Short mmCIF file of N, CA and C in Angstrom, two decimals:
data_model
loop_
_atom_site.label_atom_id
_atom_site.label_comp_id
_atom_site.label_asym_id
_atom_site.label_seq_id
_atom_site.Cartn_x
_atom_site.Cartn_y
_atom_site.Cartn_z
N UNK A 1 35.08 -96.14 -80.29
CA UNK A 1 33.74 -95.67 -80.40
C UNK A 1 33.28 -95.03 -79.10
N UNK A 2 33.91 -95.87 -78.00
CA UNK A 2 33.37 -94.84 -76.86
C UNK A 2 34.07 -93.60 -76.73
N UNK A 3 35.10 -93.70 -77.08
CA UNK A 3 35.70 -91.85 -76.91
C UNK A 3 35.21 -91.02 -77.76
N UNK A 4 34.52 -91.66 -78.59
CA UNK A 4 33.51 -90.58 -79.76
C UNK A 4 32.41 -90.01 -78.69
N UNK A 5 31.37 -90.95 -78.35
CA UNK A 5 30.37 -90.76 -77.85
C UNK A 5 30.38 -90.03 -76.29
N UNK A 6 31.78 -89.89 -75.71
CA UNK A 6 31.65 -89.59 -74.27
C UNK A 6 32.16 -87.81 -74.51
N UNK A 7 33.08 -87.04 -75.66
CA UNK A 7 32.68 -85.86 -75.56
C UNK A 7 31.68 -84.98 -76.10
N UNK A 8 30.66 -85.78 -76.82
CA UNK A 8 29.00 -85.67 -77.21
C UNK A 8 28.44 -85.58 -76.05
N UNK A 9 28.29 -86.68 -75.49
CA UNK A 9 27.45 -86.72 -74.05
C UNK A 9 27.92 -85.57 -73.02
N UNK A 10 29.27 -85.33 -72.73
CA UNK A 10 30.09 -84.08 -71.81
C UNK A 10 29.55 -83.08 -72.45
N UNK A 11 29.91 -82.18 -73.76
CA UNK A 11 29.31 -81.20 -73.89
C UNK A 11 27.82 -80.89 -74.30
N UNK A 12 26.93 -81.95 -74.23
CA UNK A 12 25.93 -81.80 -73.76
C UNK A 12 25.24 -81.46 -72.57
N UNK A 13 25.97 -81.93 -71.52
CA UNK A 13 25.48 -82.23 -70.09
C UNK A 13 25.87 -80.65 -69.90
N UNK A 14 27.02 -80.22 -70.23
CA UNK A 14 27.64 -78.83 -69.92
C UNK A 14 27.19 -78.02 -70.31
N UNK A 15 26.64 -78.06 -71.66
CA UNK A 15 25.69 -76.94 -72.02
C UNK A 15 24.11 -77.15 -71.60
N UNK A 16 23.88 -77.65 -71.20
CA UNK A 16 22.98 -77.37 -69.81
C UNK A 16 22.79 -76.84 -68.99
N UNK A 17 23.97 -77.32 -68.37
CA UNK A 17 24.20 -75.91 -67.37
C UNK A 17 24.32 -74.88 -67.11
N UNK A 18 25.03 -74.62 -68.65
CA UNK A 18 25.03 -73.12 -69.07
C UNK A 18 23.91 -72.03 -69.28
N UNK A 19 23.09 -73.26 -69.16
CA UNK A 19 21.99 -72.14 -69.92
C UNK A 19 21.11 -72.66 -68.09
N UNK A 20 21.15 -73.03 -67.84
CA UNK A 20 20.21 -73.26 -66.70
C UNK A 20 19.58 -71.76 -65.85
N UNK A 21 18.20 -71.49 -65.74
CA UNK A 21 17.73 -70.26 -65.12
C UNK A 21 17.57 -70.31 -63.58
N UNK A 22 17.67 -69.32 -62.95
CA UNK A 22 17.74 -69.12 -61.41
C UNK A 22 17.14 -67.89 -61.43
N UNK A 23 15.53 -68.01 -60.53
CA UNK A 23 15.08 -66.75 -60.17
C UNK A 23 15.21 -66.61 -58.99
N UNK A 24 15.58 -65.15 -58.53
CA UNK A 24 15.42 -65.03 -57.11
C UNK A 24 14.06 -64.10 -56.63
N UNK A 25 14.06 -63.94 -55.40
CA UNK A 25 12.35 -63.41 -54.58
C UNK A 25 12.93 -62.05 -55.09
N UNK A 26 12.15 -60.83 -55.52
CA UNK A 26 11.84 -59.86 -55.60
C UNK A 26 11.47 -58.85 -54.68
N UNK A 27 11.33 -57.67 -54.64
CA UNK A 27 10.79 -56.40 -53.35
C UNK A 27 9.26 -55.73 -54.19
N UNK A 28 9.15 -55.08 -53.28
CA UNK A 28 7.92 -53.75 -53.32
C UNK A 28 8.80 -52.94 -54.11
N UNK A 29 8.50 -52.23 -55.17
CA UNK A 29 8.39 -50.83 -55.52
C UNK A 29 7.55 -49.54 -55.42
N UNK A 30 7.98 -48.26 -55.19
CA UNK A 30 6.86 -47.50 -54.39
C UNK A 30 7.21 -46.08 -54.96
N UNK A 31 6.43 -45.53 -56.22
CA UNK A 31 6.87 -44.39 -56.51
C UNK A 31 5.83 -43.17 -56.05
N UNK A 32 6.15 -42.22 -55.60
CA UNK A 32 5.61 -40.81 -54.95
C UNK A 32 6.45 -39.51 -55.31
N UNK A 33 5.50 -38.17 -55.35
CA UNK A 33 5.69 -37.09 -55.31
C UNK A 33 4.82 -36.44 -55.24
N UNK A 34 5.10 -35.10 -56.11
CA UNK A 34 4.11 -34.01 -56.09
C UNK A 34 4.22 -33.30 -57.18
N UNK A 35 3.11 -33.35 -58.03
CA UNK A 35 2.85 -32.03 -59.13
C UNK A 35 2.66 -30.84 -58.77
N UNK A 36 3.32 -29.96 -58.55
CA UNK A 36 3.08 -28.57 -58.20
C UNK A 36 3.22 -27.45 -59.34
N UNK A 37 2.42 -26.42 -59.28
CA UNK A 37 2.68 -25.78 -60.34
C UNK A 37 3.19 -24.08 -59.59
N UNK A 38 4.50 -24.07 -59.62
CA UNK A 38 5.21 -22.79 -59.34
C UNK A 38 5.41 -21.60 -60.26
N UNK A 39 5.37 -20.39 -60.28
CA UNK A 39 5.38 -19.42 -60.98
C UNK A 39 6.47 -18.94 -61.26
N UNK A 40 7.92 -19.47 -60.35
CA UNK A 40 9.24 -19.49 -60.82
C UNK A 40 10.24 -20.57 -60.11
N UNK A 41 11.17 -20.48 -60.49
CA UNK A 41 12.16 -21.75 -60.09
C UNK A 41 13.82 -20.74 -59.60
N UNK A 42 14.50 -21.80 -58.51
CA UNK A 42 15.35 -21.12 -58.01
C UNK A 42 16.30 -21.58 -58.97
N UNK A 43 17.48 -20.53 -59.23
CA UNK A 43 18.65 -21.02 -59.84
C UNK A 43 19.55 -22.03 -58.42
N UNK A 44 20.08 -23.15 -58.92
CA UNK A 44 21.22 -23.76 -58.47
C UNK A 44 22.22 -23.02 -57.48
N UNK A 45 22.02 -23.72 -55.73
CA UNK A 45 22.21 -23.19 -54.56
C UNK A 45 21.36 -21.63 -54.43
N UNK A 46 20.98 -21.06 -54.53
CA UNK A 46 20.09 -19.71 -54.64
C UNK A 46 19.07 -19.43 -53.35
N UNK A 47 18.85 -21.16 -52.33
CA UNK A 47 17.87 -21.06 -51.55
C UNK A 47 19.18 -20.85 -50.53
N UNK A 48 20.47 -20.43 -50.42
CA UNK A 48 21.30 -20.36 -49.54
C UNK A 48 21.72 -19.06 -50.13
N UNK A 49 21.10 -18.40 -48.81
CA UNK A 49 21.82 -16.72 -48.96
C UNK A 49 22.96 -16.39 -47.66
N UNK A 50 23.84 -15.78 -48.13
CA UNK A 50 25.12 -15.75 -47.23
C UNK A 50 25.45 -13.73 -47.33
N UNK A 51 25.16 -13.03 -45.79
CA UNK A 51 25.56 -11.66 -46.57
C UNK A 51 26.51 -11.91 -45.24
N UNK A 52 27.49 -11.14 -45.51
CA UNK A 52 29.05 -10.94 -45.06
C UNK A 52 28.93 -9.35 -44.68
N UNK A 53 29.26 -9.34 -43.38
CA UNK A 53 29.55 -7.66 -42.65
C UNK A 53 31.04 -7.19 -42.73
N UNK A 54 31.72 -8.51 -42.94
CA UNK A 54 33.01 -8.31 -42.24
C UNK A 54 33.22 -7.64 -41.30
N UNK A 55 34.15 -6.47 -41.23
CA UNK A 55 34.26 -6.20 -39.85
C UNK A 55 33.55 -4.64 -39.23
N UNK A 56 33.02 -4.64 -38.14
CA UNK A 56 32.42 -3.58 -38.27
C UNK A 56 33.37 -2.54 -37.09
N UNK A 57 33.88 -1.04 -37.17
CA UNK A 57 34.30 -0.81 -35.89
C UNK A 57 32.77 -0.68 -34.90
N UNK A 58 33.12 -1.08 -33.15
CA UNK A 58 32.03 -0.56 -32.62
C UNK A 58 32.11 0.73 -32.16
N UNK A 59 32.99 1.70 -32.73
CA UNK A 59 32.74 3.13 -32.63
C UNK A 59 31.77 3.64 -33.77
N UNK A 60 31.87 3.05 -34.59
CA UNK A 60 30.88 3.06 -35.47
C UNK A 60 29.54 3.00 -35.21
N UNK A 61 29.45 1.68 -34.66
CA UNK A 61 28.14 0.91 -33.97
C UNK A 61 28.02 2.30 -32.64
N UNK A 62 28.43 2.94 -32.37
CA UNK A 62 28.52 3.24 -31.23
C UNK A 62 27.40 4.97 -31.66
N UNK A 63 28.22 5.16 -32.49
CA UNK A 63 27.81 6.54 -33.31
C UNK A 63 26.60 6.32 -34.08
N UNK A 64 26.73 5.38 -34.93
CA UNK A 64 24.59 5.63 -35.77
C UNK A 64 24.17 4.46 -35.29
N UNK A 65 24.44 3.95 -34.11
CA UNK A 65 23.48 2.84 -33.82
C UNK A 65 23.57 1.55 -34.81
N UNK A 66 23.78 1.93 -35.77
CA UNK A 66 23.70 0.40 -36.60
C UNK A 66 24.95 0.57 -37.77
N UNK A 67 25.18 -0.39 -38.25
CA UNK A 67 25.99 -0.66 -39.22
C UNK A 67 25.50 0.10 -40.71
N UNK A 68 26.48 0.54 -42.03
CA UNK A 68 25.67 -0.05 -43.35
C UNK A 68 24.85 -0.91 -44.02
N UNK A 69 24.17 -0.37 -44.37
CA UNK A 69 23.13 -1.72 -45.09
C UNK A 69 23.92 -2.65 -45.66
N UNK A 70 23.72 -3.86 -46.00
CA UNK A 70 24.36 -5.30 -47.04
C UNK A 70 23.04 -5.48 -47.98
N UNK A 71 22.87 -5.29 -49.09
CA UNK A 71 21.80 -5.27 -50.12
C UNK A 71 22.25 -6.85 -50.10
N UNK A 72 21.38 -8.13 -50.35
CA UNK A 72 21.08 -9.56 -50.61
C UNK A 72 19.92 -9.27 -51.70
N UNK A 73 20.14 -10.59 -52.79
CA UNK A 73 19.22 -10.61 -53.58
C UNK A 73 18.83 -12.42 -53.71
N UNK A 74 17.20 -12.48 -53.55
CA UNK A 74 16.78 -13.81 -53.90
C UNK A 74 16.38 -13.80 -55.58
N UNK A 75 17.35 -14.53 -56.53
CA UNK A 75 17.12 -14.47 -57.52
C UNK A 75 16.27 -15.51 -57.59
N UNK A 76 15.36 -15.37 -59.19
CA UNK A 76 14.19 -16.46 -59.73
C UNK A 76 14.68 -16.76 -60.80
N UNK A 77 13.91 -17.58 -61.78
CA UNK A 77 14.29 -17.62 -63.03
C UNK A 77 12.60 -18.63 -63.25
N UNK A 78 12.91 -18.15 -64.90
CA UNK A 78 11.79 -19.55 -65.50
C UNK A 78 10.54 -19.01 -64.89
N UNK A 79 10.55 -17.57 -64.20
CA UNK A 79 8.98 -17.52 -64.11
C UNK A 79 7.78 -17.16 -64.99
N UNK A 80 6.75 -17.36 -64.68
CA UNK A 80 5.84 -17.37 -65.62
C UNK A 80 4.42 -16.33 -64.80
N UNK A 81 3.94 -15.44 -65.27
CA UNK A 81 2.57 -14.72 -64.61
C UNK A 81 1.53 -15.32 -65.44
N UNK A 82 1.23 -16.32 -65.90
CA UNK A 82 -0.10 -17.45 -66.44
C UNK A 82 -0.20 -17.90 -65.08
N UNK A 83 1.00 -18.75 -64.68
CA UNK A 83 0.26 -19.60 -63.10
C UNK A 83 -0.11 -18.87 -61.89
N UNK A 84 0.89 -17.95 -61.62
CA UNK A 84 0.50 -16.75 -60.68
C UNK A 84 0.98 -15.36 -61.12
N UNK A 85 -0.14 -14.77 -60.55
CA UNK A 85 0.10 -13.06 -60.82
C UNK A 85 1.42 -12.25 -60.19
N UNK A 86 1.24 -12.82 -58.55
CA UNK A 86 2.33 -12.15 -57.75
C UNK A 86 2.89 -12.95 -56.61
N UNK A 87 4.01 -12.56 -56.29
CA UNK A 87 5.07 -13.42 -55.19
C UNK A 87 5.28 -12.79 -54.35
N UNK A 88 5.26 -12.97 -52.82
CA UNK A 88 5.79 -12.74 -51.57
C UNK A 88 6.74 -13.25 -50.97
N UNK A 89 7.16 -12.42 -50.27
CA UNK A 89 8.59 -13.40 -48.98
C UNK A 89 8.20 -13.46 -47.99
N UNK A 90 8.25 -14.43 -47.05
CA UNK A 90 8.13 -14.45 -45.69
C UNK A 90 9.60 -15.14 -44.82
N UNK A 91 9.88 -13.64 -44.14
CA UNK A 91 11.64 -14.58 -43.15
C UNK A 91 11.24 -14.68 -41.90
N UNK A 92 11.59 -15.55 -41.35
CA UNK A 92 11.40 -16.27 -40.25
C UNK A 92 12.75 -16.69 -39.47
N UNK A 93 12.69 -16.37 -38.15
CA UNK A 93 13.71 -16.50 -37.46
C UNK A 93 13.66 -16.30 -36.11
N UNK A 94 14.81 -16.61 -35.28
CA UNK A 94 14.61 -16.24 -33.97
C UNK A 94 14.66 -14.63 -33.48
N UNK A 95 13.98 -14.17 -33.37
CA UNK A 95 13.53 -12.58 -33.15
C UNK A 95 14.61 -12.52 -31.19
N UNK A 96 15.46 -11.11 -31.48
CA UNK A 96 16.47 -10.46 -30.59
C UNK A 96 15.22 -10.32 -29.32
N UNK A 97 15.64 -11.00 -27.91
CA UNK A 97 14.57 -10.47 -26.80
C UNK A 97 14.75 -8.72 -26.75
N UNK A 98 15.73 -8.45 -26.90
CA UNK A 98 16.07 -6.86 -26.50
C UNK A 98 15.63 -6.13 -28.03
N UNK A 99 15.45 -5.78 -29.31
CA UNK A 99 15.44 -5.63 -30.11
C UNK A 99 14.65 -6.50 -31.39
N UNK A 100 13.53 -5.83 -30.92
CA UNK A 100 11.75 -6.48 -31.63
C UNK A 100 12.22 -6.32 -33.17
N UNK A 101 11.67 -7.55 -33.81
CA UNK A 101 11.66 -7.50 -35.58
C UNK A 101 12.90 -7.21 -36.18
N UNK A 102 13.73 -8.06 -34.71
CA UNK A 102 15.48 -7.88 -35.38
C UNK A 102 15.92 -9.42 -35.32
N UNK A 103 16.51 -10.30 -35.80
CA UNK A 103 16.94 -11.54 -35.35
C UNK A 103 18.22 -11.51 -34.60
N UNK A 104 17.79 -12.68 -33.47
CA UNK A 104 18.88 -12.73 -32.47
C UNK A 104 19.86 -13.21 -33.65
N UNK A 105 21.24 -12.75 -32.67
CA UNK A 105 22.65 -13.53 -32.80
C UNK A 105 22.18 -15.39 -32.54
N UNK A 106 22.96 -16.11 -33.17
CA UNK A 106 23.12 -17.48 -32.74
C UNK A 106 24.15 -17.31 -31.64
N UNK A 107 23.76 -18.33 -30.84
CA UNK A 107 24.76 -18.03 -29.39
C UNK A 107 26.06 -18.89 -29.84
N UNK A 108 27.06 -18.06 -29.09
CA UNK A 108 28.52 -18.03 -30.08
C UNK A 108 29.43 -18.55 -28.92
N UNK A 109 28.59 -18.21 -27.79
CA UNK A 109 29.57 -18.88 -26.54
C UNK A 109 30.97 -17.65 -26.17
N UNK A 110 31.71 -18.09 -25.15
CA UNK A 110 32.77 -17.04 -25.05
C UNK A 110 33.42 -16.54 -25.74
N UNK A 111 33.78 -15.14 -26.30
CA UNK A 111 34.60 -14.66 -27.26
C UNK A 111 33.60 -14.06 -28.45
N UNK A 112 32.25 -14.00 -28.50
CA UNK A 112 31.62 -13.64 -29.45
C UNK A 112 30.80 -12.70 -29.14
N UNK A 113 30.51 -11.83 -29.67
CA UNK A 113 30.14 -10.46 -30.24
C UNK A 113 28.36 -10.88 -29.15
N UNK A 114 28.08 -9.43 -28.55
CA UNK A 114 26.36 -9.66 -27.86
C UNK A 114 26.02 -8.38 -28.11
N UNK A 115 25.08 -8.01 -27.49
CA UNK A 115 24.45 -6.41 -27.49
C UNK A 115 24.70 -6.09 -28.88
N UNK A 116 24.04 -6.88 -30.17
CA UNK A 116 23.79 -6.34 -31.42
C UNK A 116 22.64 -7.17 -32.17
N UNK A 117 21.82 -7.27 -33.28
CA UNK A 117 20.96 -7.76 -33.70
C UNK A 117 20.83 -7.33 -35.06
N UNK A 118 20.59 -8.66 -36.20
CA UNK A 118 20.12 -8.18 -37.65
C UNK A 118 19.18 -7.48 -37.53
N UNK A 119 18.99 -6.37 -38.46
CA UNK A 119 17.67 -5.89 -39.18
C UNK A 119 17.35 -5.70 -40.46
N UNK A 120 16.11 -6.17 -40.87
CA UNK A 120 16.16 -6.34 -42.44
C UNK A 120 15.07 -5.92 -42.51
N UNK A 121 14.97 -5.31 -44.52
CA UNK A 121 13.87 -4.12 -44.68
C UNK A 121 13.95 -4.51 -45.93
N UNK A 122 13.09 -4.56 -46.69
CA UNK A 122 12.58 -4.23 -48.24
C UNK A 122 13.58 -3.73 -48.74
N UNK A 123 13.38 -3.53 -50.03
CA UNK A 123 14.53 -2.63 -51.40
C UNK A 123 13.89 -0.85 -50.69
N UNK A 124 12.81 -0.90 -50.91
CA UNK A 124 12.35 0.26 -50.19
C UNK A 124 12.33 1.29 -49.38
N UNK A 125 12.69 0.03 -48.09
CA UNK A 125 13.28 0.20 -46.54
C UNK A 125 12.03 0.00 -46.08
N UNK A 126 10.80 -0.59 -46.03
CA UNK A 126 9.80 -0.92 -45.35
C UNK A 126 10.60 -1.78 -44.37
N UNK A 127 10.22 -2.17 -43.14
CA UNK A 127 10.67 -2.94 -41.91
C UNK A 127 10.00 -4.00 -42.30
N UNK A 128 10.94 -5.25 -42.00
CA UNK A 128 10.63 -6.46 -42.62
C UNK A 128 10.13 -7.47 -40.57
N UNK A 129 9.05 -7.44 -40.83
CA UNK A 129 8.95 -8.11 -39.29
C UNK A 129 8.74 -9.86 -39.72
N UNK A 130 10.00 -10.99 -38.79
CA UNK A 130 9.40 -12.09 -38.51
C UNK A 130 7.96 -12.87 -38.83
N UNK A 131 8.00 -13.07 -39.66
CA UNK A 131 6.80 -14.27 -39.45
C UNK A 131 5.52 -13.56 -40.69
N UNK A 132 5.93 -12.18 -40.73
CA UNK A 132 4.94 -11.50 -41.28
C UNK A 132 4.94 -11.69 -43.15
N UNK A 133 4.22 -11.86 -43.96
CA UNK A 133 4.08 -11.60 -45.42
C UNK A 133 4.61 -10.01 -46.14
N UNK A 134 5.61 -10.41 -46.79
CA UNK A 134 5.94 -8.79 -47.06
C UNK A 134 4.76 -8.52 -48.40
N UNK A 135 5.33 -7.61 -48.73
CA UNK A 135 4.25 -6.51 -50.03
C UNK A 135 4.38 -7.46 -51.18
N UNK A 136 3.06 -7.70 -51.97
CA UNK A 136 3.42 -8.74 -53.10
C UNK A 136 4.22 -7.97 -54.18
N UNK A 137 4.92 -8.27 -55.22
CA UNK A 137 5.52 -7.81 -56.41
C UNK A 137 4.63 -8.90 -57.72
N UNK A 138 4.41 -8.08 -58.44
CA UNK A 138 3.98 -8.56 -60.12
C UNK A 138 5.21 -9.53 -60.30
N UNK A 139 4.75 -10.68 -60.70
CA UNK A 139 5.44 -12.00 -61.57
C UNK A 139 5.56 -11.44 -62.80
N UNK A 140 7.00 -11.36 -63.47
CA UNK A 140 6.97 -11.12 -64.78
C UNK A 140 7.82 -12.00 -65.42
N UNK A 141 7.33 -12.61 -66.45
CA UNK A 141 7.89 -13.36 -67.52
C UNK A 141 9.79 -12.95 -67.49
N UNK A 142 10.35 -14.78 -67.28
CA UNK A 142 11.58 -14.91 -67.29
C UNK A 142 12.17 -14.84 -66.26
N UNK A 143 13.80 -14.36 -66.11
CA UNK A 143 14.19 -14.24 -65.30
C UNK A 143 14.04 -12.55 -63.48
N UNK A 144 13.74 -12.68 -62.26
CA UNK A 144 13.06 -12.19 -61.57
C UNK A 144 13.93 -11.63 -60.37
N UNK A 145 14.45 -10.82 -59.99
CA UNK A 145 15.12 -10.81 -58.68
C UNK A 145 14.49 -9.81 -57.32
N UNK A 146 14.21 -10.39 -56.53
CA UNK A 146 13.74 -9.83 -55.06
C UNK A 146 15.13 -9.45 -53.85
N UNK A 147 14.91 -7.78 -53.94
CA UNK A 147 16.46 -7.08 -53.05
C UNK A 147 15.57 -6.75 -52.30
N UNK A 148 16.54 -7.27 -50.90
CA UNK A 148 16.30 -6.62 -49.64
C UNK A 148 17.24 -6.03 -49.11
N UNK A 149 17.24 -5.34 -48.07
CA UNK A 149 18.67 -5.04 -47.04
C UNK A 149 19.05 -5.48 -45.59
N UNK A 150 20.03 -5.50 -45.05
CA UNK A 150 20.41 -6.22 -43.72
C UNK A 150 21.25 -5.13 -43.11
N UNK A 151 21.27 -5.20 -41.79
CA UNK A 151 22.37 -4.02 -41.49
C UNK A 151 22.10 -5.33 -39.79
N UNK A 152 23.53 -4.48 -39.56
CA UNK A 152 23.63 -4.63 -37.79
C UNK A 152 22.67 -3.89 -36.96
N UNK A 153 22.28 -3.75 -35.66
CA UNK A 153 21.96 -2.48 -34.96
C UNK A 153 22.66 -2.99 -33.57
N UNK A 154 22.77 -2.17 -32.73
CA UNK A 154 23.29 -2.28 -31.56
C UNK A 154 21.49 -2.29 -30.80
N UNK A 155 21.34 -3.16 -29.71
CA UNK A 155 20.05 -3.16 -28.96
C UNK A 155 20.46 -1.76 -27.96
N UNK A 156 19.42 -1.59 -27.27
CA UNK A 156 18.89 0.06 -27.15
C UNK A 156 19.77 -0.53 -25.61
N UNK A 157 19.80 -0.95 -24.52
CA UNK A 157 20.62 -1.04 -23.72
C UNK A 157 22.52 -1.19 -23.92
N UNK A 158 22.34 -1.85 -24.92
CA UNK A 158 23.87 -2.04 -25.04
C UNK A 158 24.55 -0.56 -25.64
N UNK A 159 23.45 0.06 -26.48
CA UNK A 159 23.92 1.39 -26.67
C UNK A 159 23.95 2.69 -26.00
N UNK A 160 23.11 2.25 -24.75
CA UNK A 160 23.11 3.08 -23.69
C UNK A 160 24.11 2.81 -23.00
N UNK A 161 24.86 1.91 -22.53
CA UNK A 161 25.96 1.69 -21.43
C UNK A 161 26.78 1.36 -22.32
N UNK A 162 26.97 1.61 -23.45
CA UNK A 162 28.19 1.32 -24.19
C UNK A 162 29.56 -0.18 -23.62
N UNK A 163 28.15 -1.05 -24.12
CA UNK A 163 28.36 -2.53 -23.51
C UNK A 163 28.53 -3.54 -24.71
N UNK A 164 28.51 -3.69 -25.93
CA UNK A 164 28.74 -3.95 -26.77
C UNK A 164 29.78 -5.15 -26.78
N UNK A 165 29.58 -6.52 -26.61
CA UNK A 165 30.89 -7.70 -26.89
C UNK A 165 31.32 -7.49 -27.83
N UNK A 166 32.63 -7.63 -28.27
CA UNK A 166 33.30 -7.72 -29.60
C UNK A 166 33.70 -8.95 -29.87
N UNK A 167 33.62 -9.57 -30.91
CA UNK A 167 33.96 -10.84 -31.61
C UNK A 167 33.00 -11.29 -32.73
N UNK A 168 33.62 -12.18 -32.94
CA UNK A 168 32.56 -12.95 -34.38
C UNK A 168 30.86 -13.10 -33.71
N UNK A 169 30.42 -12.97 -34.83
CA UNK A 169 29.05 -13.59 -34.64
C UNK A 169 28.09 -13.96 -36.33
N UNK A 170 26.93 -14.50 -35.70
CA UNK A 170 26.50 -14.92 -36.93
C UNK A 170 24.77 -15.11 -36.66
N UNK A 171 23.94 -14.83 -37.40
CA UNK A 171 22.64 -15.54 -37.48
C UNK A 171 22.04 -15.79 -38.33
N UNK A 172 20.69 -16.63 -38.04
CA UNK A 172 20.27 -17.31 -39.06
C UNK A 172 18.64 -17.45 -39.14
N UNK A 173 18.06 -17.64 -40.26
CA UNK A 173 16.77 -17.56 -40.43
C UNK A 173 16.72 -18.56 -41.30
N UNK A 174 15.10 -18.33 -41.90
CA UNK A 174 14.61 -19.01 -43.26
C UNK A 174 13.75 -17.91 -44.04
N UNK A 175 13.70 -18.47 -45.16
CA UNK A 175 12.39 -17.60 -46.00
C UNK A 175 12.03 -18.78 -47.05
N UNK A 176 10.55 -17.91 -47.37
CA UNK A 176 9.31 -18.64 -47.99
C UNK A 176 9.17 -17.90 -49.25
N UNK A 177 9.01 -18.74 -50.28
CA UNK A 177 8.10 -17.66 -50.72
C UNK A 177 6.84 -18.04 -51.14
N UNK A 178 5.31 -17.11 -51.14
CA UNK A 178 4.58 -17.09 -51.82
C UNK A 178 3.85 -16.52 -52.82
N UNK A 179 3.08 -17.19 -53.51
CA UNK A 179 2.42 -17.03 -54.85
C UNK A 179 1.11 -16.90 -54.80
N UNK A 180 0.78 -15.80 -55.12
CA UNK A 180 -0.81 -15.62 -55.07
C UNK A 180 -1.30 -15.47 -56.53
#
């Protein structure tokens, strides 16, 4: 009779345990953002523009002062002219001391290219200056693309003494855009 009653009592005691609850201490949760209402949306990587000169001769540079243009395009998509009428760009960057409303080279250290500077202009060719708001364009329903151009120039001393470093180089900015 007791070996009846002692695996009654065991799997009782055991299923107890099984079920037994354990709470532990808890945290803060903290949700934030921002509702904004934009007039278009960038396609996927699109806020990273990359234009490529490859190689330029500097007899070239030497002869029209500047390189060929590189046409870049900031594509949109998903826009809408209900929330806003029109969109602007604004690029921003470190501006060339020798060569106003051109962006310096990033310093490249020995072996890299000096006495030259971006310049960038509208689809147009209006001169695109630092810091400044370019010309608005009409928002139109769907997909939207904004072309500009880039070229090299040689700065006005380096093309006078035909002083020109040769090697890689590279620079860099940002742009904005706005919605009016």
């Amino acid at each position: 009779m007791t070996y009846r009653i002692l695996p009654v009592l065991l799997s009782l005691f055991l299923s107890g345990a099984v079920n037994a609850e354990t709470k532990l201490v808890g945290g803060d949760m903290h949700f934030h953002g921002t509702v904004m209402a934009l007039a278009c949306s960038l396609p996927p990587n699109a806020d990273k523009i990359e234009v490529d000169f490859g190689q330029i001769a500097a007899k070239d540079l030497y002869l029209s002062g500047r390189s060929q243009p590189q046409a870049f395009t900031i594509p949109l998509r998903d826009c809408n002219p209900d929330v806003f009428a029109t969109i602007s760009v604004t690029f921003n960057g470190t501006e060339d001391a020798n060569l106003p409303d051109h962006l310096a080279l990033n310093s490249g250290g020995p072996g890299s290219a000096s006495g030259v500077a971006i310049g960038l202009s509208e689809e147009n060719g209006a001169a695109i200056h630092p810091g400044a708001v370019l010309s608005r364009q009409a928002i139109t329903e769907g997909p939207m693309a904004l072309h500009f151009l880039s070229w090299v120039e040689v700065e006005p001393d380096a093309l006078k003494n035909q002083s020109i470093e040769f090697g890689p180089f590279s620079a860099s900015g940002t742009w904005t855009l706005n919605y009016q």
